[in-house]
Every structure is written in structure tokens, then in C-alpha cells.
């Protein structure tokens, strides 16, 4: 069920209305009933897979808590089984693997809705129980709801047991201010998706199909457009699902925090897909960095290169491996691996060179508030991010390097006349103006959020004569300028298939 569809909105409206009609004592069970309906609509195979994986993790957590002897081997076996399932299903998703199903023909495996999201949540819960950070839950349905809460299955965010489970286990009363904030958040998400992302997408797709013919300036514009589209699409979808959860009083984790204002690659990843980065940081990076293997590497590095470098090796090596895994999470393809390796190399070098950078800054009297240095940090970060996007927006390393080559060897002179004269680019001046104004509005709101935390929430909580006109105006803009309706197929969210 596409979250842009009228069916989804009707489903959410009915669920929300029923939630607040029901008595408090039974209200908390409605989310699991609604989620079950959502799983069923998404496909029987996906629903069975979710039920089975959650049962496996729930049962293993209970056994680990009761039987110390089997705790470690059971933990390892269950993790291997769960991630093997994730690997196989994602591999067939990206490679188009077809499996014969009898003499009647060939049937492609159905990939469960939100496969990565509920897998990461379920294994996060299992790891927390194994580490003693969480108590094994005796009620299977509570674990099931935590792993499969329906808004998150659309495209995240990935939640932690300690943060989300108490909210899901509590019946919430209607809070008008919180409700209005939720509607505002959803509307802003629809604005980013329908007015910006889906308006830019046709230009980006058309340009990237003709990589070999693009003048360099247009190739650069296409990659920048892809980056903006990706941000508006993904963050817009997250705003919608966070708003849906907030309608019934549940606050999902923040997943974006103005990534365009990042001043380093590490800062960028603290602002972009925050819940994914947080999951890898807690469950992969820290265990790797503190492992015996990296302890031995650190001791070797201290003897060979000195204490500063040796102490930095565990963090640098762990960061590199984490980014490789993040790349492969996106797709089992060379481009995705190179995407991860690029960010991993930058992070590795940044950690190893940090003592030297600190010395240079001290000698040059540079602080975090030095204006020219802040500008330099923004520029260098976005150069690094844009280089990664060359691999994200193409299907092979050859195409990515070809696109880079067009920029360096055939840049040309930017011209609207040249752009409008290309047969494979369909441009409409009015569409360009709408896109430009919408992007300026997005930038202004992000600036306000950067300097005034949760600006949209503050608007939603403002006085009636301020918030309601703004909300009605935003809804009107989405209705008038959004890409939808007869003859238009709203493109699915980029991260909806993960």
C-alpha cells in the first residue's frame, strides 16, 4: 500500500478515529491489529516471513535469558539465520533472481515489505537482550508490534527497543497540539515528495539515461538534482510516517537533521539516515572498535607508528568496515560497495589525521567559529558527498566514471537554450519556476530548523491564527502544485523497497 495513495490515507484516518473511540484499556492493542492488516495487504509471504522471524528472535531471547549455557551459540545461530535471510532476499531483489515454481512457469520471490527495517529492529532487540541492556519480553505480540509497527515498514526509521517499546505499550490520550503537529509534519512530507522530488525526478532520470551525450555542466546539474531529489523523497517519506505514528501519540526517531549544513562527512552521517547510522554505531562500530582483534591491531600500531596513530586504528578500521556494510545494505552491487568504500576511506583518514589537523588548527588559530573555515568545511563536505552520488545515481562503475569524465573533459557553457534544445529533456518554464520556489522554501525551513530546533513543531504548536492559516496554505500548495492525479503515476519512494 503506497503511502501516497488515497487508500493509505483512508486506512490511517479510520485507524486514528477508532483508536480514540476505543476505551483506554484496549486502545494499546489497536496498533498491532492495524499493523497486521497492513502486513496482510502488503502480501502473505511478507507477513509470514515477519511473523516467523519475530517468533525466532522472541523465542531465542527468552531461551538466552533462561539458559546461560546456550546463550552465546544460540545468539550467533539466530543472527546468522536472520541476516542470511536478509542477504538472500535482498540479493534476489537487486539481481532479479527468478526461481522455478512447478511446471506452470517462473515465480519471483516476493520481498517482504520493510525487510531491512524490521530485521534491524528485531536483531537490535536480540543484541540488547544478549548484552543485558534489555529484559527478554515474555509477550510475543509486544515484540511483534515493535518489529512490525506499520508506519516504519514503509521506509523506516529504525527504532530502538528502549525508546519505542514503552510508547507502543502505553495507551495514548488525544493531545490536540500533538495531533496538529502530526498533520503539519505529514503535509510537509507530502510537499517535499510531491512538489519537489517527483517534479525533479523526470529531468534527473532523462539526463542520467543519456550519460554519454551530456555536456559536463548538465551532468553536474543532474547529479546535484539527484541529490536533492533523494533528500526530498526520503526525508519527505519519513516525515509522513512519523506524522502517521504521531497521530496516535507515538514519536518515532528523527531520521534527518538538515544534512545540507554538515561540516564534515561524519557530521553528514549524523544528520542523514540517522537511525541507520545509529544502529550501525551501537551494534557494529563499538563492538568492532573494542574487540580483541582491533585491540591487537592498536597495540601493533602503537609499536610501529606511535601512540596517537595506534590508538586511532580501532576507530578508523571500524569506521571503514561499517561504511562498506552500509554501502552493501543499499544494494549488492559494485557501485554500492564503492559508495561505502569512498565514505569509509574519508572517515578512516579523518580519524587517523585528526591529531595532525588539531595541531594545524592551533597554529593557524582556527576555531569552529572561524567564518572562512566554516565555509570551507561546508564546501569540502559537499564535494565529498557529491562524488559519492556519482556511484549512487548510476548502475555501474563505468557509468559513474563516464559521468565524472563528462564534467572534467566536456564541461561546456551552461545555457537554458542548450538545455531546452536537448530532445531527451522535456522542460517546462513554469515547472522550473515552481521547482525553484519550492527549493527555496525547503532551504529556508531547513535554515530555520538549523538555528531553531524543531521549527515545524513550534509552528504546529503556535497560536491558532498562525498555525491554521499556514497549515491550510501548505495543504493548498500540495494540492495545486503536487504531482498526482489522472494520468500521473506517483513514483514510489526511493527507500520503500529496503
Short mmCIF file of C-alpha atoms in Angstrom, two decimals:
data_model
loop_
_atom_site.label_atom_id
_atom_site.label_comp_id
_atom_site.label_asym_id
_atom_site.label_seq_id
_atom_site.Cartn_x
_atom_site.Cartn_y
_atom_site.Cartn_z
CA UNK A 1 0.00 0.00 0.00
CA UNK A 2 1.69 3.18 -1.22
CA UNK A 3 1.68 5.85 1.49
CA UNK A 4 0.81 8.42 -1.19
CA UNK A 5 -2.40 6.62 -2.05
CA UNK A 6 -5.92 7.58 -1.04
CA UNK A 7 -6.31 4.03 0.32
CA UNK A 8 -3.42 4.55 2.75
CA UNK A 9 -4.77 7.89 3.95
CA UNK A 10 -8.23 6.35 4.42
CA UNK A 11 -6.64 3.45 6.33
CA UNK A 12 -4.76 5.85 8.62
CA UNK A 13 -7.84 8.06 9.16
CA UNK A 14 -10.02 5.06 10.09
CA UNK A 15 -7.35 3.64 12.41
CA UNK A 16 -6.83 7.00 14.14
CA UNK A 17 -10.56 7.58 14.62
CA UNK A 18 -11.07 4.08 16.00
CA UNK A 19 -8.04 4.46 18.29
CA UNK A 20 -9.53 7.43 20.12
CA UNK A 21 -13.04 5.94 20.21
CA UNK A 22 -11.89 2.76 21.95
CA UNK A 23 -11.60 2.65 25.76
CA UNK A 24 -8.10 3.19 27.17
CA UNK A 25 -7.82 -0.38 28.45
CA UNK A 26 -7.94 -1.85 24.92
CA UNK A 27 -6.57 1.11 22.95
CA UNK A 28 -2.96 -0.03 23.03
CA UNK A 29 -3.81 -3.22 21.12
CA UNK A 30 -5.21 -1.41 18.08
CA UNK A 31 -1.77 -0.63 16.55
CA UNK A 32 -0.98 -4.35 16.28
CA UNK A 33 -4.38 -5.06 14.71
CA UNK A 34 -3.84 -2.22 12.24
CA UNK A 35 -0.29 -3.37 11.56
CA UNK A 36 -1.48 -6.93 10.91
CA UNK A 37 -3.98 -5.61 8.35
CA UNK A 38 -1.16 -3.63 6.75
CA UNK A 39 1.09 -6.71 6.58
CA UNK A 40 -1.68 -8.74 5.00
CA UNK A 41 -2.34 -6.08 2.36
CA UNK A 42 1.41 -5.98 1.66
CA UNK A 43 1.49 -9.69 0.86
CA UNK A 44 1.01 -13.05 2.56
CA UNK A 45 4.64 -14.09 2.05
CA UNK A 46 5.92 -10.93 3.70
CA UNK A 47 3.52 -11.33 6.59
CA UNK A 48 4.53 -14.96 7.20
CA UNK A 49 8.22 -14.02 6.98
CA UNK A 50 7.78 -11.23 9.54
CA UNK A 51 5.82 -13.50 11.90
CA UNK A 52 8.42 -16.27 11.60
CA UNK A 53 11.46 -14.03 12.06
CA UNK A 54 9.91 -12.28 15.04
CA UNK A 55 8.96 -15.61 16.63
CA UNK A 56 12.53 -16.86 16.15
CA UNK A 57 14.04 -13.75 17.77
CA UNK A 58 11.46 -13.66 20.59
CA UNK A 59 11.98 -17.36 21.39
CA UNK A 60 15.77 -17.08 21.22
CA UNK A 61 15.77 -14.06 23.58
CA UNK A 62 13.67 -15.98 26.13
CA UNK A 63 15.94 -19.03 25.95
CA UNK A 64 19.09 -16.90 26.29
CA UNK A 65 17.65 -15.33 29.43
CA UNK A 66 16.86 -18.73 31.00
CA UNK A 67 19.72 -20.95 29.83
CA UNK A 68 23.20 -19.48 30.19
CA UNK A 69 24.88 -22.47 28.51
CA UNK A 70 23.15 -21.98 25.18
CA UNK A 71 23.19 -18.18 25.34
CA UNK A 72 26.17 -17.47 23.09
CA UNK A 73 25.77 -20.26 20.47
CA UNK A 74 22.03 -19.58 20.18
CA UNK A 75 22.69 -15.86 19.75
CA UNK A 76 25.19 -16.47 16.95
CA UNK A 77 22.98 -19.04 15.16
CA UNK A 78 19.89 -16.80 15.20
CA UNK A 79 21.85 -13.76 13.97
CA UNK A 80 23.32 -15.83 11.13
CA UNK A 81 19.89 -17.17 10.14
CA UNK A 82 18.22 -13.75 10.21
CA UNK A 83 20.95 -11.99 8.24
CA UNK A 84 21.21 -14.89 5.78
CA UNK A 85 17.51 -14.40 5.05
CA UNK A 86 18.08 -10.66 4.61
CA UNK A 87 21.01 -11.30 2.27
CA UNK A 88 19.19 -13.85 0.10
CA UNK A 89 16.01 -11.82 -0.26
CA UNK A 90 17.84 -8.58 -0.99
CA UNK A 91 20.11 -10.37 -3.45
CA UNK A 92 17.12 -11.61 -5.45
CA UNK A 93 15.53 -8.17 -5.21
CA UNK A 94 18.51 -6.43 -6.77
CA UNK A 95 19.64 -9.15 -9.16
CA UNK A 96 16.17 -10.15 -10.35
CA UNK A 97 16.74 -13.78 -9.37
CA UNK A 98 13.91 -15.96 -10.62
CA UNK A 99 13.10 -19.32 -9.04
CA UNK A 100 11.15 -22.06 -10.89
CA UNK A 101 7.83 -22.86 -9.21
CA UNK A 102 6.50 -26.00 -10.86
CA UNK A 103 5.68 -26.55 -14.50
CA UNK A 104 3.37 -23.54 -14.61
CA UNK A 105 6.22 -21.10 -15.14
CA UNK A 106 8.58 -18.99 -13.09
CA UNK A 107 7.65 -17.03 -9.97
CA UNK A 108 9.93 -14.39 -8.47
CA UNK A 109 10.21 -14.40 -4.70
CA UNK A 110 8.16 -11.69 -3.02
CA UNK A 111 10.36 -9.48 -0.87
CA UNK A 112 8.70 -8.65 2.47
CA UNK A 113 7.68 -5.05 2.97
CA UNK A 114 10.23 -3.21 5.13
CA UNK A 115 12.58 -6.21 5.17
CA UNK A 116 15.69 -4.32 6.33
CA UNK A 117 13.82 -2.17 8.81
CA UNK A 118 12.17 -4.99 10.77
CA UNK A 119 15.31 -7.13 10.51
CA UNK A 120 17.46 -4.41 12.06
CA UNK A 121 14.87 -3.76 14.77
CA UNK A 122 14.47 -7.44 15.65
CA UNK A 123 18.23 -8.11 15.76
CA UNK A 124 18.78 -4.89 17.73
CA UNK A 125 16.36 -6.20 20.35
CA UNK A 126 18.14 -9.59 20.39
CA UNK A 127 21.56 -7.95 20.81
CA UNK A 128 20.24 -5.76 23.64
CA UNK A 129 18.95 -8.85 25.46
CA UNK A 130 22.25 -10.67 24.87
CA UNK A 131 24.22 -7.73 26.28
CA UNK A 132 21.89 -7.36 29.25
CA UNK A 133 20.68 -3.95 28.06
CA UNK A 134 17.08 -5.20 27.82
CA UNK A 135 14.98 -7.80 29.61
CA UNK A 136 13.63 -10.59 27.43
CA UNK A 137 9.98 -9.83 26.76
CA UNK A 138 7.56 -12.64 27.62
CA UNK A 139 4.72 -11.39 25.42
CA UNK A 140 5.34 -12.31 21.79
CA UNK A 141 2.85 -9.75 20.49
CA UNK A 142 4.77 -6.86 22.06
CA UNK A 143 7.93 -7.91 20.24
CA UNK A 144 5.92 -8.43 17.06
CA UNK A 145 4.46 -4.92 17.24
CA UNK A 146 7.88 -3.42 17.94
CA UNK A 147 9.37 -5.13 14.88
CA UNK A 148 6.39 -4.60 12.58
CA UNK A 149 4.75 -1.30 13.56
CA UNK A 150 3.20 -0.45 10.20
CA UNK A 151 4.36 3.16 9.59
CA UNK A 152 8.01 2.11 9.96
CA UNK A 153 7.69 -0.69 7.42
CA UNK A 154 7.16 1.91 4.69
CA UNK A 155 10.77 3.16 4.91
CA UNK A 156 11.89 3.38 8.50
CA UNK A 157 13.10 4.92 10.73
CA UNK A 158 14.79 2.11 12.62
CA UNK A 159 13.76 2.19 16.27
CA UNK A 160 15.48 1.03 19.45
CA UNK A 161 13.62 -1.21 21.90
CA UNK A 162 14.27 1.07 24.88
CA UNK A 163 12.78 4.07 23.05
CA UNK A 164 9.87 2.62 21.10
CA UNK A 165 8.50 -0.31 23.11
CA UNK A 166 7.33 1.78 26.13
CA UNK A 167 5.37 4.04 23.74
CA UNK A 168 3.76 1.10 21.94
CA UNK A 169 2.82 -0.48 25.27
CA UNK A 170 1.03 2.65 26.50
CA UNK A 171 -2.47 3.80 25.52
CA UNK A 172 -2.29 7.44 24.48
CA UNK A 173 -4.91 10.12 25.05
CA UNK A 174 -5.72 12.63 22.35
CA UNK A 175 -3.47 15.67 22.62
CA UNK A 176 -4.74 18.35 20.19
CA UNK A 177 -1.39 20.13 19.92
CA UNK A 178 0.48 16.91 19.19
CA UNK A 179 -2.19 15.93 16.69
CA UNK A 180 -1.90 19.22 14.78
CA UNK A 181 1.90 18.91 14.78
CA UNK A 182 1.49 15.44 13.25
CA UNK A 183 -0.75 16.75 10.46
CA UNK A 184 1.72 19.58 9.81
CA UNK A 185 4.61 17.09 9.63
CA UNK A 186 2.71 14.84 7.21
CA UNK A 187 1.75 17.78 4.98
CA UNK A 188 5.35 18.97 4.89
CA UNK A 189 6.38 15.45 3.89
CA UNK A 190 3.85 15.43 1.05
CA UNK A 191 5.20 18.83 -0.05
CA UNK A 192 8.78 17.54 -0.23
CA UNK A 193 7.77 14.38 -2.08
CA UNK A 194 5.04 15.60 -4.47
CA UNK A 195 6.08 19.19 -5.13
CA UNK A 196 9.88 18.77 -5.16
CA UNK A 197 11.09 15.17 -5.55
CA UNK A 198 8.55 14.00 -8.12
CA UNK A 199 8.90 17.26 -10.07
CA UNK A 200 12.71 16.91 -10.32
CA UNK A 201 12.72 13.13 -10.93
CA UNK A 202 11.80 13.13 -14.68
CA UNK A 203 14.62 15.57 -15.51
CA UNK A 204 17.17 13.60 -13.46
CA UNK A 205 16.13 10.24 -14.93
CA UNK A 206 16.14 11.53 -18.51
CA UNK A 207 19.57 13.12 -18.08
CA UNK A 208 21.17 10.06 -16.47
CA UNK A 209 19.89 7.74 -19.22
CA UNK A 210 21.95 9.76 -21.73
CA UNK A 211 25.20 9.88 -19.76
CA UNK A 212 27.46 9.68 -22.82
CA UNK A 213 25.74 12.66 -24.51
CA UNK A 214 25.57 15.08 -21.57
CA UNK A 215 27.60 18.28 -21.56
CA UNK A 216 29.62 18.40 -18.35
CA UNK A 217 27.65 21.19 -16.70
CA UNK A 218 24.41 19.28 -17.28
CA UNK A 219 25.97 16.08 -15.88
CA UNK A 220 26.87 18.02 -12.73
CA UNK A 221 23.37 19.51 -12.60
CA UNK A 222 21.85 16.02 -12.93
CA UNK A 223 23.92 14.69 -10.01
CA UNK A 224 23.02 17.71 -7.87
CA UNK A 225 19.38 17.23 -8.89
CA UNK A 226 19.58 13.55 -7.94
CA UNK A 227 20.96 14.51 -4.51
CA UNK A 228 18.14 17.00 -3.92
CA UNK A 229 15.53 14.53 -5.19
CA UNK A 230 16.87 11.81 -2.91
CA UNK A 231 16.76 14.11 0.12
CA UNK A 232 13.26 15.44 -0.62
CA UNK A 233 11.97 11.94 -1.38
CA UNK A 234 13.45 10.10 1.59
CA UNK A 235 13.04 12.80 4.22
CA UNK A 236 9.54 13.57 2.89
CA UNK A 237 8.54 9.94 3.30
CA UNK A 238 9.98 9.85 6.81
CA UNK A 239 8.03 12.99 7.72
CA UNK A 240 4.83 11.30 6.55
CA UNK A 241 5.36 8.08 8.52
CA UNK A 242 6.49 9.97 11.63
CA UNK A 243 3.35 12.08 11.34
CA UNK A 244 1.18 8.97 10.96
CA UNK A 245 2.63 7.48 14.16
CA UNK A 246 2.28 10.79 15.99
CA UNK A 247 -1.44 10.90 15.17
CA UNK A 248 -1.86 8.20 17.82
CA UNK A 249 0.72 9.68 20.20
CA UNK A 250 3.80 7.66 19.17
CA UNK A 251 7.00 9.55 18.42
CA UNK A 252 9.34 7.77 16.00
CA UNK A 253 13.06 8.50 15.86
CA UNK A 254 14.29 11.51 13.91
CA UNK A 255 15.97 10.41 10.68
CA UNK A 256 17.18 13.67 9.11
CA UNK A 257 18.63 16.83 10.58
CA UNK A 258 19.48 19.32 7.82
CA UNK A 259 22.27 17.28 6.14
CA UNK A 260 22.97 20.11 3.66
CA UNK A 261 24.59 22.03 6.56
CA UNK A 262 27.02 19.27 7.54
CA UNK A 263 30.61 20.41 8.06
CA UNK A 264 32.29 17.00 7.73
CA UNK A 265 31.47 13.54 6.42
CA UNK A 266 30.98 12.25 9.97
CA UNK A 267 28.66 15.21 10.64
CA UNK A 268 26.79 14.43 7.43
CA UNK A 269 26.14 10.86 8.59
CA UNK A 270 24.95 12.14 11.96
CA UNK A 271 22.33 14.11 10.03
CA UNK A 272 21.48 11.72 7.15
CA UNK A 273 19.57 8.48 7.77
CA UNK A 274 20.26 8.99 11.46
CA UNK A 275 18.55 5.80 12.64
CA UNK A 276 20.59 3.61 10.26
CA UNK A 277 23.83 5.27 11.30
CA UNK A 278 22.83 4.94 14.95
CA UNK A 279 22.08 1.24 14.53
CA UNK A 280 25.47 0.55 12.93
CA UNK A 281 27.24 2.70 15.50
CA UNK A 282 25.71 0.88 18.50
CA UNK A 283 25.63 -2.69 17.17
CA UNK A 284 28.62 -2.82 14.79
CA UNK A 285 31.08 0.07 15.24
CA UNK A 286 31.53 -0.04 19.03
CA UNK A 287 31.75 -3.85 19.26
CA UNK A 288 34.34 -3.87 16.45
CA UNK A 289 36.38 -0.98 17.86
CA UNK A 290 36.54 -2.60 21.31
CA UNK A 291 37.10 -6.17 20.08
CA UNK A 292 40.24 -8.20 20.82
CA UNK A 293 41.19 -8.11 17.14
CA UNK A 294 41.27 -4.33 17.00
CA UNK A 295 42.91 -4.24 20.42
CA UNK A 296 45.77 -6.28 18.97
CA UNK A 297 45.88 -4.02 15.89
CA UNK A 298 46.04 -0.99 18.18
CA UNK A 299 48.96 -2.48 20.16
CA UNK A 300 50.79 -3.26 16.91
CA UNK A 301 50.14 0.28 15.61
CA UNK A 302 51.44 1.87 18.82
CA UNK A 303 54.73 0.00 18.48
CA UNK A 304 55.04 0.71 14.75
CA UNK A 305 53.65 4.26 14.37
CA UNK A 306 53.39 5.68 17.87
CA UNK A 307 50.64 6.03 20.47
CA UNK A 308 48.46 8.56 18.61
CA UNK A 309 48.17 6.54 15.40
CA UNK A 310 47.92 3.23 17.24
CA UNK A 311 45.07 4.45 19.43
CA UNK A 312 43.24 5.72 16.32
CA UNK A 313 43.44 2.45 14.37
CA UNK A 314 40.44 0.67 16.01
CA UNK A 315 38.11 3.60 15.32
CA UNK A 316 39.45 4.14 11.80
CA UNK A 317 39.27 0.46 10.81
CA UNK A 318 35.81 0.02 12.33
CA UNK A 319 34.50 3.11 10.54
CA UNK A 320 35.80 1.81 7.21
CA UNK A 321 34.13 -1.59 7.67
CA UNK A 322 30.85 0.00 8.81
CA UNK A 323 30.65 2.18 5.71
CA UNK A 324 31.36 -0.83 3.50
CA UNK A 325 28.41 -2.59 5.14
CA UNK A 326 26.21 0.49 4.73
CA UNK A 327 27.11 0.55 1.04
CA UNK A 328 26.22 -3.12 0.62
CA UNK A 329 22.98 -2.57 2.55
CA UNK A 330 21.89 -0.26 -0.26
CA UNK A 331 22.49 -2.94 -2.90
CA UNK A 332 24.75 -5.91 -3.60
CA UNK A 333 26.41 -4.12 -6.49
CA UNK A 334 29.86 -2.70 -7.22
CA UNK A 335 28.53 0.85 -7.20
CA UNK A 336 27.08 0.44 -3.72
CA UNK A 337 30.35 -1.07 -2.48
CA UNK A 338 32.35 1.83 -3.95
CA UNK A 339 29.86 4.26 -2.37
CA UNK A 340 30.60 2.73 1.02
CA UNK A 341 34.36 2.45 0.42
CA UNK A 342 34.52 6.15 -0.53
CA UNK A 343 32.88 7.28 2.71
CA UNK A 344 34.88 4.67 4.62
CA UNK A 345 38.21 5.94 3.28
CA UNK A 346 37.34 9.55 4.13
CA UNK A 347 36.29 8.55 7.65
CA UNK A 348 39.42 6.41 8.12
CA UNK A 349 41.74 9.22 7.03
CA UNK A 350 39.86 11.79 9.11
CA UNK A 351 40.30 9.71 12.27
CA UNK A 352 43.98 8.94 11.61
CA UNK A 353 44.81 12.55 10.69
CA UNK A 354 42.80 14.15 13.49
CA UNK A 355 45.84 14.76 15.79
CA UNK A 356 47.66 16.46 12.89
CA UNK A 357 44.60 18.56 11.98
CA UNK A 358 44.30 19.74 15.59
CA UNK A 359 47.94 20.83 15.56
CA UNK A 360 47.49 22.77 12.29
CA UNK A 361 44.34 24.49 13.53
CA UNK A 362 46.05 25.51 16.74
CA UNK A 363 48.99 27.01 14.86
CA UNK A 364 46.69 28.85 12.43
CA UNK A 365 44.36 29.99 15.25
CA UNK A 366 41.36 28.29 13.62
CA UNK A 367 38.31 27.51 15.74
CA UNK A 368 34.89 26.05 14.94
CA UNK A 369 33.58 29.62 14.77
CA UNK A 370 36.12 30.90 12.21
CA UNK A 371 33.86 32.03 9.39
CA UNK A 372 36.04 31.26 6.37
CA UNK A 373 36.83 27.83 7.82
CA UNK A 374 33.12 27.07 8.31
CA UNK A 375 32.54 27.87 4.64
CA UNK A 376 35.48 25.67 3.64
CA UNK A 377 34.11 22.79 5.74
CA UNK A 378 30.71 23.05 4.03
CA UNK A 379 32.27 23.10 0.55
CA UNK A 380 34.64 20.17 1.11
CA UNK A 381 31.85 18.08 2.69
CA UNK A 382 29.54 18.57 -0.25
CA UNK A 383 32.29 17.83 -2.74
CA UNK A 384 32.80 14.52 -0.91
CA UNK A 385 29.05 13.81 -0.81
CA UNK A 386 28.56 14.66 -4.50
CA UNK A 387 31.39 12.33 -5.52
CA UNK A 388 29.59 9.53 -3.68
CA UNK A 389 26.35 10.40 -5.51
CA UNK A 390 28.00 9.59 -8.86
CA UNK A 391 28.01 5.96 -7.73
CA UNK A 392 24.53 6.22 -6.17
CA UNK A 393 22.82 7.55 -9.30
CA UNK A 394 24.38 5.15 -11.84
CA UNK A 395 24.24 1.39 -12.27
CA UNK A 396 27.91 0.57 -12.84
CA UNK A 397 31.35 2.00 -12.01
CA UNK A 398 31.97 2.56 -15.73
CA UNK A 399 28.92 4.85 -15.99
CA UNK A 400 29.90 6.70 -12.80
CA UNK A 401 33.41 7.40 -14.11
CA UNK A 402 32.00 8.30 -17.52
CA UNK A 403 29.76 10.88 -15.85
CA UNK A 404 32.76 12.29 -13.98
CA UNK A 405 34.68 12.40 -17.25
CA UNK A 406 31.99 14.48 -18.92
CA UNK A 407 32.41 17.12 -16.20
CA UNK A 408 36.20 17.27 -16.38
CA UNK A 409 36.61 16.99 -20.18
CA UNK A 410 33.41 18.37 -21.74
CA UNK A 411 32.03 20.91 -19.28
CA UNK A 412 30.79 23.45 -21.84
CA UNK A 413 28.91 26.67 -21.20
CA UNK A 414 25.71 26.48 -19.11
CA UNK A 415 22.75 27.70 -21.14
CA UNK A 416 18.98 27.35 -20.78
CA UNK A 417 18.74 27.37 -24.58
CA UNK A 418 21.12 24.41 -24.79
CA UNK A 419 19.15 22.60 -22.10
CA UNK A 420 15.77 23.17 -23.72
CA UNK A 421 17.18 22.12 -27.10
CA UNK A 422 18.03 18.60 -25.98
CA UNK A 423 15.41 16.18 -27.34
CA UNK A 424 15.59 13.83 -24.35
CA UNK A 425 14.99 16.63 -21.81
CA UNK A 426 11.39 17.80 -21.51
CA UNK A 427 11.42 21.21 -19.83
CA UNK A 428 8.59 23.50 -18.93
CA UNK A 429 9.45 27.00 -17.72
CA UNK A 430 6.51 27.06 -15.29
CA UNK A 431 7.65 23.72 -13.81
CA UNK A 432 11.18 25.10 -13.38
CA UNK A 433 9.84 28.18 -11.58
CA UNK A 434 7.68 26.07 -9.23
CA UNK A 435 10.64 23.77 -8.50
CA UNK A 436 12.90 26.76 -7.84
CA UNK A 437 10.45 28.42 -5.43
CA UNK A 438 9.80 25.10 -3.66
CA UNK A 439 13.55 24.51 -3.22
CA UNK A 440 13.99 28.00 -1.77
CA UNK A 441 11.17 27.26 0.70
CA UNK A 442 12.81 23.94 1.63
CA UNK A 443 16.14 25.71 2.18
CA UNK A 444 14.53 28.43 4.32
CA UNK A 445 12.73 25.87 6.52
CA UNK A 446 15.95 23.85 6.90
CA UNK A 447 17.81 27.03 7.85
CA UNK A 448 15.18 27.83 10.46
CA UNK A 449 15.34 24.25 11.77
CA UNK A 450 19.13 24.52 11.93
CA UNK A 451 19.04 27.68 14.04
CA UNK A 452 15.78 26.99 15.89
CA UNK A 453 15.43 23.32 16.73
CA UNK A 454 12.12 21.71 15.68
CA UNK A 455 10.87 24.80 13.88
CA UNK A 456 7.97 22.89 12.31
CA UNK A 457 6.88 21.61 15.73
CA UNK A 458 6.96 25.16 17.05
CA UNK A 459 4.79 26.30 14.15
CA UNK A 460 2.38 23.44 14.85
CA UNK A 461 2.25 24.50 18.50
CA UNK A 462 1.84 28.20 17.73
CA UNK A 463 -1.36 30.20 18.20
CA UNK A 464 -4.48 29.24 16.26
CA UNK A 465 -4.42 32.30 14.00
CA UNK A 466 -0.84 31.42 12.95
CA UNK A 467 -0.77 27.63 12.64
CA UNK A 468 -4.10 27.05 10.91
CA UNK A 469 -3.61 29.56 8.06
CA UNK A 470 -0.10 28.19 7.50
CA UNK A 471 -1.35 24.59 7.52
CA UNK A 472 -4.19 25.38 5.11
CA UNK A 473 -1.78 27.25 2.82
CA UNK A 474 0.68 24.34 2.81
CA UNK A 475 -2.13 21.87 2.02
CA UNK A 476 -3.31 24.14 -0.81
CA UNK A 477 0.21 24.29 -2.25
CA UNK A 478 0.46 20.49 -2.23
CA UNK A 479 -2.98 20.12 -3.85
CA UNK A 480 -2.28 22.71 -6.56
CA UNK A 481 1.39 22.06 -7.34
CA UNK A 482 1.85 18.43 -6.31
CA UNK A 483 2.46 15.78 -8.99
CA UNK A 484 -0.50 13.39 -8.81
CA UNK A 485 -3.92 12.75 -10.34
CA UNK A 486 -5.28 11.24 -13.56
CA UNK A 487 -2.54 10.18 -15.94
CA UNK A 488 0.19 10.51 -13.35
CA UNK A 489 1.85 7.63 -11.56
CA UNK A 490 3.39 8.86 -8.35
CA UNK A 491 6.86 7.36 -8.25
CA UNK A 492 7.42 5.02 -5.33
CA UNK A 493 9.68 6.21 -2.54
CA UNK A 494 13.37 5.51 -3.20
CA UNK A 495 13.86 3.71 0.13
CA UNK A 496 10.48 1.97 0.21
CA UNK A 497 11.97 -1.31 -1.07
CA UNK A 498 14.64 -1.72 1.56
#
